[in-house]
Each structure stands twice: as C-alpha cells, then as structure tokens.
C-alpha cells in the first residue's frame, strides 16, 4: 500500500500539472514537490517487497528486472512524449501518462501482495520454495525498535550511501540534461530528440538484466561471492559513466575549436565535424547510460543483502 499511495500521489499530480501550468508557476512547483515526495518512498517500498519475495540466489536478477522498469518506462515515456508533444501539444503528455498510470493502480490492487503467504495467485510449491529460501529473516519487516546507532556506525552502510548518492546524481543529470543538450546544442527536433535520447535507456534495460543474470550465475557456481558481485556491478555503474562524461567534456571543447578552424577553412569541414561530434556524443551517452544499469544488481540490491528486515527503512 505504501507503493500504491506513492504512485497515486504522482498520478494525481501528473494529471493536474497542465492546469497548474496555466494557473501559476508555483502551482507547478508544488506538483513537482508532491511527486518527489511520492517518488521518494518507491524504492524503499520495493526493497521491502523484494526482501519478502526474492530468494537470495536469485536476488540480483529479480531486483534488476524490477528496478530496470525505471529504464524501460523512461524509453516508452520519452518516445511517447515526443510523438504526443508534436501531434497534440505538451499537455497531452501528462494526460496520457496519468491515465495509463490509473490502469496500473487497479492492476496493483488485484495482483500484488506483501508476502508469498498472502498471495493467492501462486501455487503452493512456489510459495513453499520462496519462504524456505528466504527463511525467517527475509520477511522484510523489522522489529519496532530501529538500531540507528548500528546504522550510522556501519562502514558498509556508508559505502551504500555514497554509491547511491553519487550514482543517482549522475543518473538524474543524464535523464534531465540529455534532452536539453540534444535539442539546444545538437539541434535535434523534438521527435528525433526523443528517439536518440530514449535509445540508451533501452540498452540500459537489456544490459541490467544481462549483467544481473551473469553475476547470479557466477555466484551460484562459486566463482564470485555476493560482495564481489555487488562491487563489480557498482564499478560498472560508476566508473564507465564517469569516463564517458569526461569524454563529453573534451568533445565540447574540441567542437568549439573545430568551429573556429572551420570558419577559416571550408564550410563542409564544419558540417563533417558536426556529424562526427553527434555520433561520438551518442556513442558516449549510450555507453554511459547503459553502464548505469549495473546499479540495479549493485548497491541497490546490497540494501537487502545487508539487512532484509531494514531494507525499506
């Protein structure tokens, strides 16, 4: 229900955004603040559900399938947004997205249960397998007293905290700034911009599931342990995007130099460099965004590894 109400808040605010925009900019800001409040509890809610449902040996794969929905949703929404904005205006984006999310709210009530023991739509063998795999410590609901001191004196906790903050900063910067850069600097049209911007998030979705399954397989064979799997995934999600962002910084500088040189030489050279810079930018953005997908089987899954009972706290 925490997850349901979080999405419900976002649905209501999404549907009210066009009217708020016509009324006052501060009304739009309020809608965004409320959406942030709703969105802020979605991952903790998902942590708790995964802790209650995912057997430890399958946790990377299951977590990635669930968390990677954010990437797949980004792909679908970006493509739809480009088409809707061009055909029906920007307000249609909010009405269509909000309307589709209303369907999700109904389906969630019908199909989702907190624990396998409460889910009537699975057979007994599956229910017994999940419960026996997770054990008594995996129910995802801790005691009433939360050990705050243990949290803030735990080195692994700070490891997750730093990784989560840094990775989210990069994730949302790319999510927000890429469309602006594609349109403002590289001069892609709205619909074309949506396609180029959405593509890396689609590859992110495939990559996140692939690497999670690979890491789970290696763990099952004893090649690596859980800690090593989480560190490998987090390394992919942090180091490679950082390298790509640095590369984009240098491309920006060289592009300006190329423009100056091209003015004094030939116009066609400028055109060729613009094409090359767009290609390189798309490759860098694609590799960078795709690699971030490893975070789902990295530090995000590690919340549950460290403490099933407090994964959602």
PDB file of N, CA, C and O in Angstrom, residues 207 234-246 284 287-292:
ATOM      1  N   UNK A 207      21.004  -4.416 -20.701  1.00  0.00           N
ATOM      2  CA  UNK A 207      22.284  -4.637 -20.037  1.00  0.00           C
ATOM      3  C   UNK A 207      22.098  -4.971 -18.563  1.00  0.00           C
ATOM      4  O   UNK A 207      22.775  -5.851 -18.021  1.00  0.00           O
ATOM      5  N   UNK A 234      28.590  -2.328  -9.194  1.00  0.00           N
ATOM      6  CA  UNK A 234      28.694  -0.911  -8.840  1.00  0.00           C
ATOM      7  C   UNK A 234      29.838  -0.237  -9.585  1.00  0.00           C
ATOM      8  O   UNK A 234      29.741   0.936  -9.976  1.00  0.00           O
ATOM      9  N   UNK A 235      30.929  -0.978  -9.825  1.00  0.00           N
ATOM     10  CA  UNK A 235      32.037  -0.428 -10.597  1.00  0.00           C
ATOM     11  C   UNK A 235      31.581  -0.105 -12.025  1.00  0.00           C
ATOM     12  O   UNK A 235      31.868   0.978 -12.553  1.00  0.00           O
ATOM     13  N   UNK A 236      30.869  -1.034 -12.652  1.00  0.00           N
ATOM     14  CA  UNK A 236      30.334  -0.789 -13.989  1.00  0.00           C
ATOM     15  C   UNK A 236      29.442   0.441 -14.002  1.00  0.00           C
ATOM     16  O   UNK A 236      29.484   1.257 -14.929  1.00  0.00           O
ATOM     17  N   UNK A 237      28.615   0.574 -12.952  1.00  0.00           N
ATOM     18  CA  UNK A 237      27.627   1.648 -12.911  1.00  0.00           C
ATOM     19  C   UNK A 237      28.229   3.003 -12.573  1.00  0.00           C
ATOM     20  O   UNK A 237      27.552   4.025 -12.735  1.00  0.00           O
ATOM     21  N   UNK A 238      29.478   3.028 -12.122  1.00  0.00           N
ATOM     22  CA  UNK A 238      30.078   4.285 -11.673  1.00  0.00           C
ATOM     23  C   UNK A 238      31.250   4.734 -12.536  1.00  0.00           C
ATOM     24  O   UNK A 238      31.300   5.876 -12.993  1.00  0.00           O
ATOM     25  N   UNK A 239      32.198   3.835 -12.767  1.00  0.00           N
ATOM     26  CA  UNK A 239      33.441   4.214 -13.441  1.00  0.00           C
ATOM     27  C   UNK A 239      33.211   4.499 -14.918  1.00  0.00           C
ATOM     28  O   UNK A 239      33.661   5.527 -15.453  1.00  0.00           O
ATOM     29  N   UNK A 240      32.500   3.609 -15.614  1.00  0.00           N
ATOM     30  CA  UNK A 240      32.308   3.783 -17.063  1.00  0.00           C
ATOM     31  C   UNK A 240      31.504   5.047 -17.379  1.00  0.00           C
ATOM     32  O   UNK A 240      31.905   5.830 -18.252  1.00  0.00           O
ATOM     33  N   UNK A 241      30.364   5.315 -16.697  1.00  0.00           N
ATOM     34  CA  UNK A 241      29.666   6.580 -16.961  1.00  0.00           C
ATOM     35  C   UNK A 241      30.537   7.800 -16.672  1.00  0.00           C
ATOM     36  O   UNK A 241      30.446   8.808 -17.384  1.00  0.00           O
ATOM     37  N   UNK A 242      31.382   7.725 -15.639  1.00  0.00           N
ATOM     38  CA  UNK A 242      32.261   8.852 -15.322  1.00  0.00           C
ATOM     39  C   UNK A 242      33.233   9.118 -16.469  1.00  0.00           C
ATOM     40  O   UNK A 242      33.458  10.274 -16.864  1.00  0.00           O
ATOM     41  N   UNK A 243      33.814   8.058 -17.032  1.00  0.00           N
ATOM     42  CA  UNK A 243      34.732   8.211 -18.165  1.00  0.00           C
ATOM     43  C   UNK A 243      34.011   8.836 -19.360  1.00  0.00           C
ATOM     44  O   UNK A 243      34.551   9.718 -20.041  1.00  0.00           O
ATOM     45  N   UNK A 244      32.772   8.381 -19.598  1.00  0.00           N
ATOM     46  CA  UNK A 244      32.003   8.908 -20.725  1.00  0.00           C
ATOM     47  C   UNK A 244      31.668  10.392 -20.532  1.00  0.00           C
ATOM     48  O   UNK A 244      31.692  11.170 -21.489  1.00  0.00           O
ATOM     49  N   UNK A 245      31.365  10.780 -19.306  1.00  0.00           N
ATOM     50  CA  UNK A 245      31.069  12.190 -19.044  1.00  0.00           C
ATOM     51  C   UNK A 245      32.311  13.053 -19.253  1.00  0.00           C
ATOM     52  O   UNK A 245      32.230  14.153 -19.795  1.00  0.00           O
ATOM     53  N   UNK A 246      33.476  12.553 -18.826  1.00  0.00           N
ATOM     54  CA  UNK A 246      34.716  13.286 -19.083  1.00  0.00           C
ATOM     55  C   UNK A 246      34.957  13.414 -20.585  1.00  0.00           C
ATOM     56  O   UNK A 246      35.393  14.465 -21.071  1.00  0.00           O
ATOM     57  N   UNK A 284      29.026   7.974 -26.668  1.00  0.00           N
ATOM     58  CA  UNK A 284      29.419   8.202 -25.274  1.00  0.00           C
ATOM     59  C   UNK A 284      28.218   8.154 -24.351  1.00  0.00           C
ATOM     60  O   UNK A 284      28.249   7.534 -23.292  1.00  0.00           O
ATOM     61  N   UNK A 287      26.945   4.428 -24.091  1.00  0.00           N
ATOM     62  CA  UNK A 287      27.759   3.588 -23.218  1.00  0.00           C
ATOM     63  C   UNK A 287      27.589   4.019 -21.761  1.00  0.00           C
ATOM     64  O   UNK A 287      27.451   3.192 -20.860  1.00  0.00           O
ATOM     65  N   UNK A 288      27.593   5.323 -21.524  1.00  0.00           N
ATOM     66  CA  UNK A 288      27.472   5.832 -20.165  1.00  0.00           C
ATOM     67  C   UNK A 288      26.154   5.476 -19.521  1.00  0.00           C
ATOM     68  O   UNK A 288      26.112   4.952 -18.402  1.00  0.00           O
ATOM     69  N   UNK A 289      25.052   5.746 -20.218  1.00  0.00           N
ATOM     70  CA  UNK A 289      23.730   5.451 -19.663  1.00  0.00           C
ATOM     71  C   UNK A 289      23.532   3.951 -19.517  1.00  0.00           C
ATOM     72  O   UNK A 289      23.003   3.470 -18.510  1.00  0.00           O
ATOM     73  N   UNK A 290      23.968   3.176 -20.524  1.00  0.00           N
ATOM     74  CA  UNK A 290      23.819   1.725 -20.465  1.00  0.00           C
ATOM     75  C   UNK A 290      24.522   1.143 -19.253  1.00  0.00           C
ATOM     76  O   UNK A 290      23.969   0.300 -18.538  1.00  0.00           O
ATOM     77  N   UNK A 291      25.737   1.608 -18.979  1.00  0.00           N
ATOM     78  CA  UNK A 291      26.524   1.061 -17.873  1.00  0.00           C
ATOM     79  C   UNK A 291      25.884   1.331 -16.526  1.00  0.00           C
ATOM     80  O   UNK A 291      26.057   0.549 -15.586  1.00  0.00           O
ATOM     81  N   UNK A 292      25.145   2.419 -16.418  1.00  0.00           N
ATOM     82  CA  UNK A 292      24.485   2.733 -15.152  1.00  0.00           C
ATOM     83  C   UNK A 292      23.512   1.624 -14.760  1.00  0.00           C
ATOM     84  O   UNK A 292      23.215   1.432 -13.580  1.00  0.00           O
TER      85      UNK A 292
END
